[in-house]
Short mmCIF file of C-alpha atoms and ligand atoms in Angstrom, two decimals:
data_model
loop_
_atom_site.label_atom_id
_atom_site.label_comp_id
_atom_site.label_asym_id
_atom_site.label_seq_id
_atom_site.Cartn_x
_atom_site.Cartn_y
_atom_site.Cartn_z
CA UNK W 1 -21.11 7.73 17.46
CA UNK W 2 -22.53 10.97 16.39
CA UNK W 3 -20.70 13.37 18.74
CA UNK W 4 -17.73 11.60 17.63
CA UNK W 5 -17.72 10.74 14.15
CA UNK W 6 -18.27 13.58 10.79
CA UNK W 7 -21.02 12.69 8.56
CA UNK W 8 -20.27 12.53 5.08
CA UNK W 9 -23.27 14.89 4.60
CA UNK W 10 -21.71 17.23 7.36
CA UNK W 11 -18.10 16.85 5.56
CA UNK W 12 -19.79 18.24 2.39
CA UNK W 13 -21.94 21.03 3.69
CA UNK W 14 -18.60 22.19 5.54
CA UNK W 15 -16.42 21.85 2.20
CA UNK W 16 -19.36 23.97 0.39
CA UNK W 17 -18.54 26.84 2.79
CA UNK W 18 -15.14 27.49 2.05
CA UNK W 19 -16.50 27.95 -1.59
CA UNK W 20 -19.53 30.87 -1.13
CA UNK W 21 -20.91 31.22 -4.24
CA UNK W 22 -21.24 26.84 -4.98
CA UNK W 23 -25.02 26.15 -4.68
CA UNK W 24 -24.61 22.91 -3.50
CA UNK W 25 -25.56 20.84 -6.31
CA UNK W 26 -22.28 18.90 -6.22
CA UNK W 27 -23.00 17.81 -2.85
CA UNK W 28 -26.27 16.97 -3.84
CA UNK W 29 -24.84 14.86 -6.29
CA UNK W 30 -22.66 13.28 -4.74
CA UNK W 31 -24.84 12.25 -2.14
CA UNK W 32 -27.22 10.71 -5.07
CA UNK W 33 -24.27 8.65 -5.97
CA UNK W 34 -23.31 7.53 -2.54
CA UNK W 35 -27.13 6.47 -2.25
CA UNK W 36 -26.43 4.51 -5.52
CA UNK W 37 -22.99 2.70 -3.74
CA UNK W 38 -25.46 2.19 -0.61
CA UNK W 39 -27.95 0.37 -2.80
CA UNK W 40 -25.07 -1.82 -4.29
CA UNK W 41 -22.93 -2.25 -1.11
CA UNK W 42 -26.92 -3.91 0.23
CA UNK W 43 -27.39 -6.22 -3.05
CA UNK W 44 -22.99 -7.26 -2.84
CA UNK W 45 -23.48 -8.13 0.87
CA UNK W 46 -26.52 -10.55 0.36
CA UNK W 47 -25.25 -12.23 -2.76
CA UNK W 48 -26.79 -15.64 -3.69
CA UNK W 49 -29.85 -14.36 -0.75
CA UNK W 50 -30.29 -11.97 -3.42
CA UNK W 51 -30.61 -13.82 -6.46
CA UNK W 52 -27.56 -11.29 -7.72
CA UNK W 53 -24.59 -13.74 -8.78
CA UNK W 54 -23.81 -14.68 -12.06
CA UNK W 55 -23.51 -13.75 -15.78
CA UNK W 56 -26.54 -11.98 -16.95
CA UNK W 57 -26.13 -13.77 -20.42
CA UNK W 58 -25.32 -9.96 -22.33
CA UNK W 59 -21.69 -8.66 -23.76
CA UNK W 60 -20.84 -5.09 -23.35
CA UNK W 61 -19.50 -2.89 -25.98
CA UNK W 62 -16.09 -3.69 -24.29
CA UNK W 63 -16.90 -7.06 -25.25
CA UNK W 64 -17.17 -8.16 -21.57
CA UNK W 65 -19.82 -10.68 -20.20
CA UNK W 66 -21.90 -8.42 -18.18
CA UNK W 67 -22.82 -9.77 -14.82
CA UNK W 68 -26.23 -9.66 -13.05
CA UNK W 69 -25.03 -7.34 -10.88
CA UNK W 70 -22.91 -5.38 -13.34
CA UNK W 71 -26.61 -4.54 -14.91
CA UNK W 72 -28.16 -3.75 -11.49
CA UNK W 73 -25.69 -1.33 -10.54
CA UNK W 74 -25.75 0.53 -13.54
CA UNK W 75 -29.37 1.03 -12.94
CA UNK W 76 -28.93 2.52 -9.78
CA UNK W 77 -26.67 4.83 -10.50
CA UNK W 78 -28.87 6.00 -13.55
CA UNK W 79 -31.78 5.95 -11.17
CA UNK W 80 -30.30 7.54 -7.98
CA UNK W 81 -29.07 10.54 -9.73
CA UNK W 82 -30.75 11.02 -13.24
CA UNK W 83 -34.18 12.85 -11.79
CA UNK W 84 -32.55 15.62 -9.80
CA UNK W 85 -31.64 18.28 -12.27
CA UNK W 86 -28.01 17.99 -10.86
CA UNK W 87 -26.36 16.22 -13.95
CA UNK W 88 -26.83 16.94 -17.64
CA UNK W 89 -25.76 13.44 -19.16
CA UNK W 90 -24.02 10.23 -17.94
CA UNK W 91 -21.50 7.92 -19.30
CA UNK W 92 -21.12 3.94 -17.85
CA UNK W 93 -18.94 1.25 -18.59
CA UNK W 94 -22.09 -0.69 -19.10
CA UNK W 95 -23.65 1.84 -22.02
CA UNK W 96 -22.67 1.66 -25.41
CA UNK W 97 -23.49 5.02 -25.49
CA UNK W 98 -23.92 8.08 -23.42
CA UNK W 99 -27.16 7.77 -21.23
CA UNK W 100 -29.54 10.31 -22.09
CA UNK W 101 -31.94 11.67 -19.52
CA UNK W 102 -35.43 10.79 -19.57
CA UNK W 103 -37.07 13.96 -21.15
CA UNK W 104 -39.23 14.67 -17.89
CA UNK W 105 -36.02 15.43 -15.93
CA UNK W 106 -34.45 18.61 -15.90
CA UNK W 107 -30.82 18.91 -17.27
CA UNK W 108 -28.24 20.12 -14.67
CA UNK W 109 -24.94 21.15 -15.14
CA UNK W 110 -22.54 18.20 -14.06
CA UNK W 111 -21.77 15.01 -16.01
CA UNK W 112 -21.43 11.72 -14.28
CA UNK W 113 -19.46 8.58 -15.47
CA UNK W 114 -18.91 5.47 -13.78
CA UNK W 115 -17.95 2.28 -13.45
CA UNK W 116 -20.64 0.58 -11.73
CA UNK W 117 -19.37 -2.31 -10.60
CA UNK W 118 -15.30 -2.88 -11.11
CA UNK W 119 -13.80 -6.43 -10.75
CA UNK W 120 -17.34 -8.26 -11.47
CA UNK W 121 -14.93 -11.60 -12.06
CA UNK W 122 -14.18 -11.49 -8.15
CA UNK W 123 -18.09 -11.16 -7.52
CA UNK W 124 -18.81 -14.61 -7.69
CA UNK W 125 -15.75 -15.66 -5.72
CA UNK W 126 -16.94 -13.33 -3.09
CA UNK W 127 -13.89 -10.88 -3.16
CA UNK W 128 -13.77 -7.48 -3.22
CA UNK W 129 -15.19 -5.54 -6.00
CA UNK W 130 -16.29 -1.67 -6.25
CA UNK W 131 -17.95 1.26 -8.06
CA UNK W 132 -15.74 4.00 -9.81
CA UNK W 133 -17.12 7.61 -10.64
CA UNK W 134 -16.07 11.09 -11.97
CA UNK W 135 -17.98 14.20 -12.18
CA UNK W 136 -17.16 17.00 -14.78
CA UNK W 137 -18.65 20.20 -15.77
CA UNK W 138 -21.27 20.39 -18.66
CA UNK W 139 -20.05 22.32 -21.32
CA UNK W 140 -23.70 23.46 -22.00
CA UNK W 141 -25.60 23.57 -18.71
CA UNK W 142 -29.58 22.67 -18.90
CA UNK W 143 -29.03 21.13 -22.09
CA UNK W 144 -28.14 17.25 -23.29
CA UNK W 145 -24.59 16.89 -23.72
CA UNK W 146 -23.24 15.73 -26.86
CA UNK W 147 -20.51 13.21 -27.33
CA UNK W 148 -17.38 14.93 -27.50
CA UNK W 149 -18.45 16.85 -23.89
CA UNK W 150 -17.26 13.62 -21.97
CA UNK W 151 -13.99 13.93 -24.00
CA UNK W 152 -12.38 16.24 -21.33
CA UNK W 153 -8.76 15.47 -19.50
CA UNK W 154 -8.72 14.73 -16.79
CA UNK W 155 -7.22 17.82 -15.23
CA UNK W 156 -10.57 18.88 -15.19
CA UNK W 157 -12.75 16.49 -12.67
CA UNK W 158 -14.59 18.04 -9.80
CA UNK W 159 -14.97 14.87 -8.17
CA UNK W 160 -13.06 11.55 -8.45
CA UNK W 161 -14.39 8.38 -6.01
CA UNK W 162 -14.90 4.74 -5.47
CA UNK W 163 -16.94 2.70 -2.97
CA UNK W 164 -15.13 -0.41 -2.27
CA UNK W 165 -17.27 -2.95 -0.96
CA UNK W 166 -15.47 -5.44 0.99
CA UNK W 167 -15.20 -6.35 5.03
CA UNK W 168 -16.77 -3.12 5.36
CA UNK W 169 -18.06 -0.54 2.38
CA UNK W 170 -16.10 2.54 2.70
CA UNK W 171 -16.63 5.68 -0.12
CA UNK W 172 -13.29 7.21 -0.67
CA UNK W 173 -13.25 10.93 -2.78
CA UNK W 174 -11.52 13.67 -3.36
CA UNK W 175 -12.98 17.14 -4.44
CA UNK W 176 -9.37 18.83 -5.35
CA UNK W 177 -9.01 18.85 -1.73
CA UNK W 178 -7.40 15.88 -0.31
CA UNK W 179 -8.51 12.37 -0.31
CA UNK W 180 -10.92 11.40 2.36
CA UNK W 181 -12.82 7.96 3.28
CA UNK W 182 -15.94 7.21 4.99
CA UNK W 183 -16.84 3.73 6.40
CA UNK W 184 -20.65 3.16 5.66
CA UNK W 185 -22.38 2.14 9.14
CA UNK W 186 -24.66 -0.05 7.61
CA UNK W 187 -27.27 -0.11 10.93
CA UNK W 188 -27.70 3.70 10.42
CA UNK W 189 -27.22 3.89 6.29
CA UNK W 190 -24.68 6.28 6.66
CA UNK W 191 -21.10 7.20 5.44
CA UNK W 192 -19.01 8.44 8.55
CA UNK W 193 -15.52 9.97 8.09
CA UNK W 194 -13.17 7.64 9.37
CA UNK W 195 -9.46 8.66 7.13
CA UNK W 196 -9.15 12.55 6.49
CA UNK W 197 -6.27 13.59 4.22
CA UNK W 198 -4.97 9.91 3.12
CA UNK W 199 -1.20 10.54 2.12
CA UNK W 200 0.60 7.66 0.25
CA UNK W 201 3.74 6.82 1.85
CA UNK W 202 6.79 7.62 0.27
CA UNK W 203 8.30 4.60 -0.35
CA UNK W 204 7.42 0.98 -0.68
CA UNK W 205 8.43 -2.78 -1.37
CA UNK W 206 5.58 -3.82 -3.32
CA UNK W 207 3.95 -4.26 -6.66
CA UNK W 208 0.77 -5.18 -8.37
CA UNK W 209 0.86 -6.83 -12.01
CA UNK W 210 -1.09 -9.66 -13.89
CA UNK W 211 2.16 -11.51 -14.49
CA UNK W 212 0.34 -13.99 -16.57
CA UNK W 213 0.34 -11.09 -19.19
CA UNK W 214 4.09 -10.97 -18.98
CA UNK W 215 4.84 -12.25 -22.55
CA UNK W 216 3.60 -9.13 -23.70
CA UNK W 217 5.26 -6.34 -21.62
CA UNK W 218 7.09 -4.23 -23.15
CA UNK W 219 10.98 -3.85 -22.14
CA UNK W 220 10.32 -0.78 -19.77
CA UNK W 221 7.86 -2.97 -17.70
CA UNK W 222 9.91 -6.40 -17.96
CA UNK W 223 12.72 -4.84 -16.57
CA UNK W 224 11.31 -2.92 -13.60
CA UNK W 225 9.33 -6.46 -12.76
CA UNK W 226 12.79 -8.20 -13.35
CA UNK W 227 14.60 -5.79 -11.00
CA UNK W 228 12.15 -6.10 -8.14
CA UNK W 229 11.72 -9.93 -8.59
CA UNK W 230 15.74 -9.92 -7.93
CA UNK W 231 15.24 -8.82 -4.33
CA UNK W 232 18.58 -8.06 -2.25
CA UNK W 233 20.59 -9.54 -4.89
CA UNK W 234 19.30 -7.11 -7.84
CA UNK W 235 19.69 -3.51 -8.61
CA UNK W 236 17.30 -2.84 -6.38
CA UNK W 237 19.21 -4.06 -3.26
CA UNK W 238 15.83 -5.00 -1.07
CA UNK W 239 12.92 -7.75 -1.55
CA UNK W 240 9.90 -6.83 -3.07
CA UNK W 241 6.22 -8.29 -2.80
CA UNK W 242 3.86 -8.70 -5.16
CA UNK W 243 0.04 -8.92 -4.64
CA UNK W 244 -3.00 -9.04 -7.44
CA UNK W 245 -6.50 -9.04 -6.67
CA UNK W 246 -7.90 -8.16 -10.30
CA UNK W 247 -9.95 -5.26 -8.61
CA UNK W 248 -8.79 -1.89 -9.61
CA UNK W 249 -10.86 -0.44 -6.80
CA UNK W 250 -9.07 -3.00 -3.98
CA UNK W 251 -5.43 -2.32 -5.67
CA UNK W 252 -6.53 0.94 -5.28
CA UNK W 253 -7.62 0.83 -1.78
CA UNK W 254 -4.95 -1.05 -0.67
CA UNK W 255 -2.21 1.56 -2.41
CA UNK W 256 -4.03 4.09 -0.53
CA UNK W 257 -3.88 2.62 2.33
CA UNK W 258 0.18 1.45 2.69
CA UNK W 259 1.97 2.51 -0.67
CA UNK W 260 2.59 -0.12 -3.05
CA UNK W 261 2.69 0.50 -7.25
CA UNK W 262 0.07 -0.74 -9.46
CA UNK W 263 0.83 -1.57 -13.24
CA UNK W 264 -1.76 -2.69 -16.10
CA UNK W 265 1.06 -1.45 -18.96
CA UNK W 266 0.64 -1.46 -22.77
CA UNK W 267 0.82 -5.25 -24.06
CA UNK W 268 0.92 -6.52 -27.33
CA UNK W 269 -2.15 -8.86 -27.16
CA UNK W 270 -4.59 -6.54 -29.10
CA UNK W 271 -3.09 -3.44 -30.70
CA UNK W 272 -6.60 -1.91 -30.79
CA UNK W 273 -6.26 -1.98 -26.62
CA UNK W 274 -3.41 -0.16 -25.67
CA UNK W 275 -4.42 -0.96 -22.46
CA UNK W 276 -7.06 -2.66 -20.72
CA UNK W 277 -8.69 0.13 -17.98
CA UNK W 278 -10.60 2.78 -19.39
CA UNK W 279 -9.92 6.76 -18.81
CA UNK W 280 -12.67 8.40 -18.15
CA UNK W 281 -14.25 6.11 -15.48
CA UNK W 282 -11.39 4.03 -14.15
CA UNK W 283 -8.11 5.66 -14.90
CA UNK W 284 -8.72 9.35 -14.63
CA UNK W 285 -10.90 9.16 -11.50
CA UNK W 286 -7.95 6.66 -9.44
CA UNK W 287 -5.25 9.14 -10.93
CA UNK W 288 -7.08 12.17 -9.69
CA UNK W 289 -7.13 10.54 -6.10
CA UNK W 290 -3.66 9.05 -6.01
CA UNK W 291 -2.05 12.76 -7.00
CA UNK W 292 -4.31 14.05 -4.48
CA UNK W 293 -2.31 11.75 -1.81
CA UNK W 294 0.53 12.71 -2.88
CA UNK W 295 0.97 9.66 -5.70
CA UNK W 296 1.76 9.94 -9.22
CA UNK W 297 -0.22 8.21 -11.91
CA UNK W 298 1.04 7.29 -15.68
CA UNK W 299 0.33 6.35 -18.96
CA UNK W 300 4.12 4.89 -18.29
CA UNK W 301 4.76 7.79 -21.06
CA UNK W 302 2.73 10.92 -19.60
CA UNK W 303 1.05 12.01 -16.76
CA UNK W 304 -2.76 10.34 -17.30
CA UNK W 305 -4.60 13.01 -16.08
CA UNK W 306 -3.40 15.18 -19.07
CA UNK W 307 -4.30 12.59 -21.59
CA UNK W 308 -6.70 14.49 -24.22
CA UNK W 309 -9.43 11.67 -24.32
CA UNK W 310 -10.71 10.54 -28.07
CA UNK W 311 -13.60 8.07 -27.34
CA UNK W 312 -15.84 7.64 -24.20
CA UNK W 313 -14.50 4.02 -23.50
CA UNK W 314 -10.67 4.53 -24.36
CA UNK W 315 -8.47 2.21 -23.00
CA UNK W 316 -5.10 3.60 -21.61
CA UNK W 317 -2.06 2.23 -19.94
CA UNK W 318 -2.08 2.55 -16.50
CA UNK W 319 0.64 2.82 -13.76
CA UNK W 320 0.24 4.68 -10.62
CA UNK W 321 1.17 4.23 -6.80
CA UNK W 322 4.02 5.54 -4.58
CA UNK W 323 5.70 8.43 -6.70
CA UNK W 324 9.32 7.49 -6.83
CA UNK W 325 8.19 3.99 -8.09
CA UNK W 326 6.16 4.99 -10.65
CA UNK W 327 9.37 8.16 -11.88
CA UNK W 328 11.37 4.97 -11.78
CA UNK W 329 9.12 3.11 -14.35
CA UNK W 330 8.18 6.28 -16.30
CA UNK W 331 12.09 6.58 -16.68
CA UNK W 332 12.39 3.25 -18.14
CA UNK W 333 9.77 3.88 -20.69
CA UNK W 334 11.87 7.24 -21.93
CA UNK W 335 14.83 5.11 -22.24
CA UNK W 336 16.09 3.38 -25.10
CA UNK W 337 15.87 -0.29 -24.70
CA UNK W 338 17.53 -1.21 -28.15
CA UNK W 339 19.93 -3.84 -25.87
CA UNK W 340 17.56 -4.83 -23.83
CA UNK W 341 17.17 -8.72 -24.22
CA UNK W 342 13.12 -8.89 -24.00
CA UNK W 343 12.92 -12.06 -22.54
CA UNK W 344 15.46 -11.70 -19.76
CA UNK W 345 14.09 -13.34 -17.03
CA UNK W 346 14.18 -16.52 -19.47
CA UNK W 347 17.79 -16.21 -21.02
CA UNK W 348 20.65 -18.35 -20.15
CA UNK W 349 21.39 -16.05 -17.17
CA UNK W 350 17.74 -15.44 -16.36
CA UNK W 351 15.80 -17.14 -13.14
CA UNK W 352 14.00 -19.59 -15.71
CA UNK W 353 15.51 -21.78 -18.32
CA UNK W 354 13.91 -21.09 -21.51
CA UNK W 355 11.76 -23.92 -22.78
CA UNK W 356 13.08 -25.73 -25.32
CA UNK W 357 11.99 -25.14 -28.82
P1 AHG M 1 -14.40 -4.43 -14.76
O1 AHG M 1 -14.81 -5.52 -13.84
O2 AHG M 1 -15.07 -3.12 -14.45
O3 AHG M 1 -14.51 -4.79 -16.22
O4 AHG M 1 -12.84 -4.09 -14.49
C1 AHG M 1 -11.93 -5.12 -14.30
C2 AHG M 1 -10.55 -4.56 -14.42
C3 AHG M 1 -9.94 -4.02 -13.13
O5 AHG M 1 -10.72 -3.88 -12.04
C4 AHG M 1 -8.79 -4.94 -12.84
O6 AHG M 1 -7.71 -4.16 -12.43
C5 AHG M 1 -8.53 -5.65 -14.14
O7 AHG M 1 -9.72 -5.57 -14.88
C6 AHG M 1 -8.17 -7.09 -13.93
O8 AHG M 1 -7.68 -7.58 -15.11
P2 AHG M 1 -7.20 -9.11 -15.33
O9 AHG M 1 -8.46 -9.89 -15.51
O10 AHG M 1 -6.35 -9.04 -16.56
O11 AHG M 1 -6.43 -9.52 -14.12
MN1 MN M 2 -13.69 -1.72 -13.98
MN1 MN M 3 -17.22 -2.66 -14.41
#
C-alpha cells in the first residue's frame, strides 16, 4: 500500500517544492481541513450509531433547517483549523457571520470558507452528501479580517476542494495545478492519491437539473432542457440522460468523473435569490476545480469565477460541466428569446398537452 500509493501529505510536501519560498502553511492547512472531512466522513458513516441524524431544531441565515450534523461539521472545521495560526478568519454556510478567532489563537494569513456539510436533505436518506471549502489570501495577515476581505472573485482562490462522503470518502482539490483525488483508507486515517490530473471529457449525453423547478426557467434554460429531452429526433440529433441527486458535491463528483452538465439557473421563485448555491463556498470553489479539468463554469451570463462577490452568502446562478455544453447554454442566454414561446414543451406542438384552464 505504501510503496505503491502517494500520500496526500507526500503529494503536498512535493507540490511545496516546486514553489521555494511557500512556508508550508497552506499545506498545513489543508491538512487541518482534511482532518476536519476525516472527523465528518467517521460521524456520516455511523449515522443513527451516532446519534447524528436529523434536524437540529435551528434555521440558518439562509433560512435552511440546519441538521444535527450540519452543526457538527461546522464545529469541526472551526475546531480543526482555527488554533494553528494558519488562517486569519473563516466564513461557513452555517454562520450568520464571519467566524472570528478565539483571541488566544494567533491570526495567520489564509481565510477559510466552507460548506460543511452540502446536501444535508440526502443525510437522512443515507445518500451522498459532502463538505465544500476555499482558501484565499488575507488581505491583512496576523490581523482579523473584516467583512469585505471574503468579498474576493474567485480568480483568486489558492485552494478549491470537497470531500464527498459516499461508498468511499475521497478529498478531491486543486491548488492551480490540476485536479487531484485521494480515497481516504479509513483503517489507516489516511488520504491516498488514487486520480492525478482528472480531465473532463469533452463531450457528453447528460444533464443534471431539478426539473420540478421548471416553471420558472428562464427561456435560455427551457430550451436547452427542451432540445436534449428531444433526443435523436431534436436539434440535438442524439439521446440525452438526465440524473439529480440534490448534492452539489455528488453532481460534482460524478461530472468529474465522466462529463455530464450541471444546471441550478436563475428562476423566478424569489427575486431576492437569483440563484440558489452560494459563491464563495459552493460555486466558486466547484468552478475553480471544473476549469482546472478542463470544464467551464457559468453564471449562464459570465464566467463565475470572475463574479465580483457583494455579500458573504450570495447566491448565484450556476451552470458548469463539459465545456461545449455549458458555451452552448451560455449562448442561449446571450440570445434574444423575444419568440421564444416560454412554455414550449406544453404548447399544442409540445410533448405535454397543456392543462386545461
Ligand atoms: P446545502 O445542503 O449545503 O444547503 O446545499 C444543498 C444544495 C446543493 O447541494 C444541491 O445542488 C441543491 O441544494 C439541491 O437543491 P434542490 O433541493 O432544489 O434539489
Ligand atoms: Mn451546500
Ligand atoms: Mn451545507
Amino acid at each position: 500500500m505504501l510503496a505503491d500509493h502517494t500520500t496526500l501529505v507526500q503529494f503536498l510536501i512535493e507540490e511545496r517544492r516546486r514553489h521555494p519560498g511557500a512556508s508550508g502553511d497552506l499545506n498545513a492547512l489543508i491538512l487541518d481541513v482534511a482532518l476536519a472531512c476525516k472527523a465528518i466522513a467517521n460521524r456520516v458513516a455511523c449515522g443513527a450509531l451516532a446519534g447524528v441524524l436529523g434536524s437540529a431544531g435551528h434555521t440558518n441565515v439562509q433560512g435552511e433547517t440546519q441538521q444535527k450534523l450540519d452543526l457538527l461539521a461546522n464545529d469541526y472545521f472551526l475546531h480543526a483549523t482555527e488554533w494553528s495560526g494558519h488562517v486569519a478568519g473563516m466564513v461557513s454556510e452555517e454562520l450568520d457571520e464571519p467566524y472570528l478567532l478565539p483571541a488566544e489563537f494567533p491570526r495567520g494569513k489564509y481565510l477559510l470558507v466552507f460548506d460543511p456539510l452540502d446536501g444535508s436533505s440526502n443525510i437522512d436518506v443515507n445518500v451522498s452528501v459532502g463538505s465544500i471549502f476555499s482558501i484565499l489570501r488575507a488581505p491583512n495577515p496576523g490581523a482579523d479580517p473584516a467583512p469585505e476581505d471574503f468579498l474576493q472573485p474567485g480568480t483568486e482562490q489558492v485552494c478549491g476542494g470537497y470531500a464527498i462522503y459516499g461508498p468511499s470518502t475521497i478529498l478531491v482539490l486543486t491548488v492551480g495545478t490540476g485536479v487531484h483525488a485521494f480515497t481516504l483508507d479509513p483503517t489507516l486515517g489516511e488520504f491516498f492519491l488514487t486520480r492525478e490530473n482528472i480531465q473532463i471529457p469533452a463531450t457528453t449525453g447528460e444533464f443534471a437539473i431539478n426539473a420540478s423547478n421548471q416553471r420558472f426557467w428562464e427561456p435560455a434554460v427551457q430550451r436547452y432542457v427542451q432540445e436534449c429531452l428531444a433526443g435523436k429526433s431534436g436539434p440535438r440529433g442524439r439521446d440525452f440522460n438526465m440524473r439529480w441527486v440534490a448534492s452539489l458535491v455528488a453532481e460534482t463528483h460524478r461530472i468529474l468523473t465522466r462529463g455530464g452538465v450541471f444546471l441550478y439557473p436563475q428562476d423566478s421563485r424569489d427575486p431576492a435569490k437569483p440563484g440558489k448555491l452560494r459563491l464563495l463556498y459552493e460555486t466558486n470553489p466547484m468552478a475553480f476545480l471544473i476549469e482546472q479539468a478542463g470544464g467551464a463554469a457559468t453564471t449562464g451570463r459570465r464566467r463565475m469565477l470572475e463574479v465580483e462577490p457583494e455579500k458573504v452568502h450570495q447566491r448565484v446562478p450556476f451552470i458548469f460541466g463539459v465545456r461545449e455544453e455549458v458555451e452552448l447554454i451560455e449562448s442561449y442566454h446571450n440570445e434574444i428569446h423575444e419568440n421564444l414561446d416560454p412554455w414550449p414543451l406544453y404548447g399544442t406542438r409540445g410533448l405535454f398537452r397543456a392543462p386545461a384552464s
